[in-house]
Coordinates of C-alpha atoms and ligand atoms in Angstrom, one line a residue:
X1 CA 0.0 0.0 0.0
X2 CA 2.6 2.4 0.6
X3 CA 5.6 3.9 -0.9
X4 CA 9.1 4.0 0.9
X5 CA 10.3 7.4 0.7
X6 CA 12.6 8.1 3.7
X7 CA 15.8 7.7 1.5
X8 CA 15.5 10.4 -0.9
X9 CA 16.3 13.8 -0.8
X10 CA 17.9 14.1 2.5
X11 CA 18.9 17.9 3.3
X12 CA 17.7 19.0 -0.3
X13 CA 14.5 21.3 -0.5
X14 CA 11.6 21.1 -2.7
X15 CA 9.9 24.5 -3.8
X16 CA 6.4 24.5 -5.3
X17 CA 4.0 27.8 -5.6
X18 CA 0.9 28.3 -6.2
X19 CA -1.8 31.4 -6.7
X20 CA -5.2 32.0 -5.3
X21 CA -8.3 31.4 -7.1
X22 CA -11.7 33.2 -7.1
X23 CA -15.5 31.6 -7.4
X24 CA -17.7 33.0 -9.8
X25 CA -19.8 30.3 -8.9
X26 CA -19.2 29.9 -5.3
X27 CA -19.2 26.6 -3.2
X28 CA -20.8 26.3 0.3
X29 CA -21.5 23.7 2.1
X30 CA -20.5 19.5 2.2
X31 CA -22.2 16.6 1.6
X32 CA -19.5 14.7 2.8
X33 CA -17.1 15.8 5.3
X34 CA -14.7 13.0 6.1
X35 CA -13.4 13.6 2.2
X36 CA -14.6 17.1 2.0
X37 CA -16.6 16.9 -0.9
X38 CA -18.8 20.3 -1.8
X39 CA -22.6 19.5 -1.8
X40 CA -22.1 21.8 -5.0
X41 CA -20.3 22.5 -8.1
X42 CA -18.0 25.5 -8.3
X43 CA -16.3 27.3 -10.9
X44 CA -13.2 29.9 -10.8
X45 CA -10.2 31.8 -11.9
X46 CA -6.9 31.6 -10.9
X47 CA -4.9 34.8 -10.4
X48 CA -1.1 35.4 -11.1
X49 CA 0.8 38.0 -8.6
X50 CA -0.9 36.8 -5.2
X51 CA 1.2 33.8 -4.5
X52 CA 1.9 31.1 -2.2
X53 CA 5.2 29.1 -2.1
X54 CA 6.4 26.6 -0.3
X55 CA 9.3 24.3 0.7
X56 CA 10.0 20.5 1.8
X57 CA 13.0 19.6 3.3
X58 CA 13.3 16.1 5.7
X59 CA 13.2 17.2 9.1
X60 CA 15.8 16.8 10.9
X61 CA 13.8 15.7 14.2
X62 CA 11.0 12.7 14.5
X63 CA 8.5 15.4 13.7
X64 CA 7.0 17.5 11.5
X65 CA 8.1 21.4 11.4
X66 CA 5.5 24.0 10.2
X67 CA 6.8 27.4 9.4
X68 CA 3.9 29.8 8.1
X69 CA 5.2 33.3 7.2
X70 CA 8.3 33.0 9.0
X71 CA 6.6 31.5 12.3
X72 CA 6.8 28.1 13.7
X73 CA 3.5 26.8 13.8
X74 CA 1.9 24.3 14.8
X75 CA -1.6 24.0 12.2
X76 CA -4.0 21.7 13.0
X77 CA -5.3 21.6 9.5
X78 CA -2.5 21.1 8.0
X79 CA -1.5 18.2 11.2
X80 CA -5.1 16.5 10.1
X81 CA -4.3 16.5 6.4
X82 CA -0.8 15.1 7.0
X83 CA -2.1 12.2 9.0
X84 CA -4.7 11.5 6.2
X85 CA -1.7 11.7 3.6
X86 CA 0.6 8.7 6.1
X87 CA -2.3 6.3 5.6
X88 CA -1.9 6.1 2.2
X89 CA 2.0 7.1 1.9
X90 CA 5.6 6.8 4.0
X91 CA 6.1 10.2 4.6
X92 CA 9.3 10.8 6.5
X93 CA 8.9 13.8 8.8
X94 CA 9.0 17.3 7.3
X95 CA 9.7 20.6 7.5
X96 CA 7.7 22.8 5.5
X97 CA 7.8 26.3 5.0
X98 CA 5.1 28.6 3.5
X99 CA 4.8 32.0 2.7
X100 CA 2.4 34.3 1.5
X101 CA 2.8 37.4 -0.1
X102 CA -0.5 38.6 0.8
X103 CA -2.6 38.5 3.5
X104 CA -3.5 34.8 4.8
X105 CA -7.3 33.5 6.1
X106 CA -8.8 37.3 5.0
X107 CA -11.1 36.0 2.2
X108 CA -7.9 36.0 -0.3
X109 CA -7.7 32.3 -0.4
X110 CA -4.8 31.1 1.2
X111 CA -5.6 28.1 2.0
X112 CA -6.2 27.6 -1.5
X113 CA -3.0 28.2 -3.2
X114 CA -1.1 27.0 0.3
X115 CA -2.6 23.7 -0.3
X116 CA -1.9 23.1 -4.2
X117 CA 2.1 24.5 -3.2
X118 CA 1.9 21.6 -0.3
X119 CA 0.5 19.1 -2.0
X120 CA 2.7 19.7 -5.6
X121 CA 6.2 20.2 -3.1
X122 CA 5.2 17.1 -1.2
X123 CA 4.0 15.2 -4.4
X124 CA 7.7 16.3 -6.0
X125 CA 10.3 16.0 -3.1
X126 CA 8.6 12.6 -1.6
X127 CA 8.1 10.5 -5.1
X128 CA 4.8 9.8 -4.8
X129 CA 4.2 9.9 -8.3
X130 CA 0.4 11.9 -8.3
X131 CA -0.7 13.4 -11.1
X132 CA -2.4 16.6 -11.6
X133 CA -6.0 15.1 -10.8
X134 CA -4.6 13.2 -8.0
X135 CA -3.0 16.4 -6.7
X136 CA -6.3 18.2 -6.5
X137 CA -8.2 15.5 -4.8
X138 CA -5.5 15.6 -2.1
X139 CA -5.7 19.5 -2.1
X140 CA -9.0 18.9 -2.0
X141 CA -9.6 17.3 0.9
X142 CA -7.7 20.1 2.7
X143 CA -9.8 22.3 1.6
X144 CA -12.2 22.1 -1.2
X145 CA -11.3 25.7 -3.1
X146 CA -7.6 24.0 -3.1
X147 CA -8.5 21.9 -5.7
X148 CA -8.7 24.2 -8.1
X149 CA -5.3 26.6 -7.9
X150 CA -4.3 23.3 -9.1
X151 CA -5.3 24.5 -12.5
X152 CA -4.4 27.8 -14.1
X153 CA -6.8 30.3 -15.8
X154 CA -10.9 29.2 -16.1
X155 CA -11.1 25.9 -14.0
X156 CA -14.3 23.9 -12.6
X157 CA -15.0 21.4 -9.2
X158 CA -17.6 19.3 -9.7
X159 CA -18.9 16.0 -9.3
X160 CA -18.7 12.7 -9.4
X161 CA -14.8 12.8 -9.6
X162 CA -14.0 15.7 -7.8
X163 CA -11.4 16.6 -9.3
X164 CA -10.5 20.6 -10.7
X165 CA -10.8 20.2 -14.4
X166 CA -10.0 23.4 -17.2
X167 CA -12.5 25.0 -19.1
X168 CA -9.5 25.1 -21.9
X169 CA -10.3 28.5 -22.2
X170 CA -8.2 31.7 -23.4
X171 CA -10.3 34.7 -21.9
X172 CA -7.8 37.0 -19.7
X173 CA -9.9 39.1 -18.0
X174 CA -8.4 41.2 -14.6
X175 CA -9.1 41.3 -11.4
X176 CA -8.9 44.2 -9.1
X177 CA -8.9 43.5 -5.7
X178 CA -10.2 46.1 -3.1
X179 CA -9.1 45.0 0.3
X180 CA -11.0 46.3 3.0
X181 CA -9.7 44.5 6.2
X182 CA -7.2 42.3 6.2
X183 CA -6.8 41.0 9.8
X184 CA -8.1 37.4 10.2
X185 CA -11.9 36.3 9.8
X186 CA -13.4 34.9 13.0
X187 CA -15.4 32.6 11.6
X188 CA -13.6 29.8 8.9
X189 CA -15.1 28.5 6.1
X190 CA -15.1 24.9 7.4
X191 CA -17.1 25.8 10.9
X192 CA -19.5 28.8 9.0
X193 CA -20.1 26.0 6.2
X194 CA -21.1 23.8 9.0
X195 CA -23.5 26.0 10.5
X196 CA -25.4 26.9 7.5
X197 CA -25.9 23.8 6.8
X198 CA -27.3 22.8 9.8
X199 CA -29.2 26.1 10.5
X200 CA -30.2 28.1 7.4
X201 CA -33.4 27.7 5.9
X202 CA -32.3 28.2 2.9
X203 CA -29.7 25.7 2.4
X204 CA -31.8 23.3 0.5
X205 CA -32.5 25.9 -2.2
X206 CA -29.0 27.2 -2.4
X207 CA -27.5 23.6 -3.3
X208 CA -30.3 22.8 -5.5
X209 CA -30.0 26.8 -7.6
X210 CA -26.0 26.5 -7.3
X211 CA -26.1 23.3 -9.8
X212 CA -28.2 25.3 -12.4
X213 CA -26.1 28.2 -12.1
X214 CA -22.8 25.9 -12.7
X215 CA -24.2 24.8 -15.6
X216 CA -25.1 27.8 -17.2
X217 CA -22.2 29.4 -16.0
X218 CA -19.7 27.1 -18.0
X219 CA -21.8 27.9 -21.3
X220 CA -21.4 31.4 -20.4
X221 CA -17.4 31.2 -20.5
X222 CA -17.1 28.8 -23.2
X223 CA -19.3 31.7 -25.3
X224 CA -17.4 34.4 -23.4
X225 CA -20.4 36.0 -22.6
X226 CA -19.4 38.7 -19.9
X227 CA -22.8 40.6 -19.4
X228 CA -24.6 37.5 -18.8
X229 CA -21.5 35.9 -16.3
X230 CA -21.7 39.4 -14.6
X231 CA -25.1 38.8 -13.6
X232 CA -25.0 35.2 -12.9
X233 CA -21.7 35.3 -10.5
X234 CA -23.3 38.0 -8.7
X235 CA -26.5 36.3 -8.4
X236 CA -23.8 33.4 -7.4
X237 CA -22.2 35.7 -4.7
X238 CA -25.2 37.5 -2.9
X239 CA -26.9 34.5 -2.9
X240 CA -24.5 32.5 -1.0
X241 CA -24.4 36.0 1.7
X242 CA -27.6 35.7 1.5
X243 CA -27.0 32.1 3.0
X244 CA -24.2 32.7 5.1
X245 CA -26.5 35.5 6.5
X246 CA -29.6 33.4 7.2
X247 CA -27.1 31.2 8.9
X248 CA -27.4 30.8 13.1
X249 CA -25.6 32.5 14.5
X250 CA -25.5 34.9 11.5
X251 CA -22.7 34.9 9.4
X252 CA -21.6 38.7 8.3
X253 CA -17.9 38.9 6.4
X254 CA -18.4 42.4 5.1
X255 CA -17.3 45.4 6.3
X256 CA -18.6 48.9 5.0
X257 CA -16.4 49.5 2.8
X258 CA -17.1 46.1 1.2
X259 CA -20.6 47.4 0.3
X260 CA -19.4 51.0 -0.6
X261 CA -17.3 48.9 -2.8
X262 CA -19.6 46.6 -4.5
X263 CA -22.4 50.0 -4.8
X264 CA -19.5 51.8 -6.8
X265 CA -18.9 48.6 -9.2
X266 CA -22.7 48.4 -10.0
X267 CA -23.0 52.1 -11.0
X268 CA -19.8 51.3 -13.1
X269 CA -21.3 48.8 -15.3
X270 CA -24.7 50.6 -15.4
X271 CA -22.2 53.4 -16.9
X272 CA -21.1 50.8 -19.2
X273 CA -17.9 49.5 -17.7
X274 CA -17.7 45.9 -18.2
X275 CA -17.1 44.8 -14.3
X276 CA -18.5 42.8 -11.9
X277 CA -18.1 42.2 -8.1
X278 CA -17.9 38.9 -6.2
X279 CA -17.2 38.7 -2.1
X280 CA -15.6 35.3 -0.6
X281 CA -16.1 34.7 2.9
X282 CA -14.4 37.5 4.0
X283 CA -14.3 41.4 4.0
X284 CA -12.2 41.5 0.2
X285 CA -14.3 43.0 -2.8
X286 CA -12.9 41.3 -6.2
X287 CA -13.8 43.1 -9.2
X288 CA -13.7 41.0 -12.7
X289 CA -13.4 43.5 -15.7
X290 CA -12.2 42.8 -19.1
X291 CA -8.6 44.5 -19.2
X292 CA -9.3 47.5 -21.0
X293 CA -11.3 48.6 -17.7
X294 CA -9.1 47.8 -15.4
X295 CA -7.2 51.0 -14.9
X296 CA -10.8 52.7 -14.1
X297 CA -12.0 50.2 -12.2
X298 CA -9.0 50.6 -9.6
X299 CA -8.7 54.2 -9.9
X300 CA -12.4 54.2 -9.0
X301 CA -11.9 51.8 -5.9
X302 CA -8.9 53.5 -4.6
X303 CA -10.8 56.4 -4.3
X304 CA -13.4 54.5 -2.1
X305 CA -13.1 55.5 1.8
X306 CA -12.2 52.2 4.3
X307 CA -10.5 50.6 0.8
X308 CA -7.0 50.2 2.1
X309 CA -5.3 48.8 -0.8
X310 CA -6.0 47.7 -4.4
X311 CA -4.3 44.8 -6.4
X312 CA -4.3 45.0 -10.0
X313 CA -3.9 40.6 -11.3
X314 CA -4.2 38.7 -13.9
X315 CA -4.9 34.9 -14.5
X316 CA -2.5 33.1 -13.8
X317 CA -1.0 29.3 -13.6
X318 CA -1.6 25.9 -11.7
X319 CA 0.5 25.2 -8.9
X320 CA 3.9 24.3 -10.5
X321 CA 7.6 23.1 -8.9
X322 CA 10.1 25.9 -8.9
X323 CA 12.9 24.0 -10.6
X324 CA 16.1 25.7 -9.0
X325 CA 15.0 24.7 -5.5
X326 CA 17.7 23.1 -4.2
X327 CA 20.2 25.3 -2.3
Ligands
PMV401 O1 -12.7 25.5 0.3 P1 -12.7 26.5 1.4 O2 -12.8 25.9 2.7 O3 -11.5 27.4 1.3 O4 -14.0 27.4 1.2 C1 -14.1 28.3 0.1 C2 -15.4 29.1 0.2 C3 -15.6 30.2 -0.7 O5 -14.3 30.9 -1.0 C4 -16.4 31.3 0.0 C5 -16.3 29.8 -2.0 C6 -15.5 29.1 -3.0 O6 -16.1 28.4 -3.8 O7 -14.3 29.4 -3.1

């Protein structure tokens, strides 16, 4: 069942990065939480600039070392997901070091691209042969949204498999990201997720309307259709605050200046200007425009009170290795 590792690559690091992705069709919710599978489809875009990159070096103790932005750590997520990896692989013990170069569990989606570097750094330095699919399944079952950073550009979750999949498509449209707040959230995905499937009223519905929208969604990008997307990923968006809000205790991730934000991008594109907003589960406002807009889309949310800082990205790749990694 398993796959001796221990010999190879003692005192040699592996480095592997990997970038955030955004939902346009958002995820919320699991049917299945042992393997973390979304009751629902998703479907997003990887971004280029925010990245996440990580080494793997053996240990040089009997246990693991985690090192998050230059702190030791010790991260229960990532402990869990290690142990789940051991059952199915020899894994000597690691160190691991990730950093960010944004801010981490803000509603940027960290633990999306810091799961695709782990998994591709662990995948590379140990041997264990995954591919790409296989990757993602393991990212997966970190944390659902990892999946995808596995895949660059336009890139789907959905069932049976499970397993991020490319929509093969060429549209590079930008992303300007107005952050509002970037301290921590107080309420993870994993534990709100939980509650509003136990509590909301609405839950049923939004699982049920969330695998239409998927599906009308992907049409929408394979005909690069951005009015109609715009419409639908915000229906995608509000509807799943909508849930998170209806949610006991009440989930609220916005700020403000996230709604100042998202009133300035609708009276952009009622001017015309080809943007749209969508809000993850966090305070952040990311505005989709085609790339001719992009300039007055962030000089319009700069200008915004409470908006702290704006990002200006692109699409960008999978998680990859970064080949001169060994010191
Ligand atoms: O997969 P998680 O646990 O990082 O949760 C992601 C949840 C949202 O970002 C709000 C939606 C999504 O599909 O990415």
């Amino acid at each position: 069942m398993s796959q001796g590792i221990e010999q190879h690559n003692p005192g040699h690091s592996t480095r592997a990065q990997a970038h955030p992705n955004i939902a346009l069709i958002k995820y919320w919710g699991k049917s299945d939480t042992l393997m973390n599978l979304p009751s629902a489809p998703s479907l997003s875009i990887t971004l280029d600039t925010l990245v996440t990159e990580t080494s793997i070096t053996n240990a040089s103790g009997n246990s693991d070392e985690v090192w998050l932005d230059g702190e030791k750590t010790i991260d229960l997520k990532i402990a869990g997901w290690l142990i789940d990896l051991r059952q199915r692989f020899d894994l000597p013990p690691l160190e691991i070091r990730s950093t960010n170069n944004f801010p981490t569990a803000s509603g940027l989606a960290s633990s999306a691209s810091g799961f695709a570097a782990l998994i591709t750094a662990i995948n590379a330095h140990c041997e264990l042969g995954l591919d790409n699919n296989q990757c993602s399944i393991w990212a997966r079952r970190a944390s659902a949204s990892a999946a995808r950073s596995m895949q660059g550009g336009w890139a789907t979750l959905s069932g049976p498999h499970w397993h991020v999949e490319s929509l093969e498509i060429n549209w590079p449209v930008r992303v300007v990201v107005a952050i509002t707040d970037a301290t921590r959230k107080a309420v993870s995905s994993s534990v709100g997720m939980a509650q509003s499937k136990d509590t909301s009223p609405y839950y049923p519905a939004w699982v049920e309307t969330t695998t239409q929208d998927f599906a009308a969604a992907t049409d929408l990008v394979a005909a690069q259709d951005f009015a109609a997307l715009a419409e639908l990923a915000e229906h995608s968006c509000l509807k799943m605050h909508g849930l998170m809000m209806s949610t006991q205790p009440g989930l609220l991730y916005w700020k403000p200046a996230t709604l100042a934000v998202i009133h300035a991008i609708r009276e952009l594109r009622a001017e015309g200007v080809p943007v749209f907003f969508t809000v993850d589960a966090g305070p952040q406002v990311k505005a989709i425009c085609l790339p001719e807009a992009a300039k007055a889309v962030e000089d319009k949310l700069a200008s915004i009170s409470g908006v702290q800082q704006t990002l200006n990205v692109g699409l960008g790749p999978g998680a990859h290795l970064v080949t001169n990694a060994t010191p």
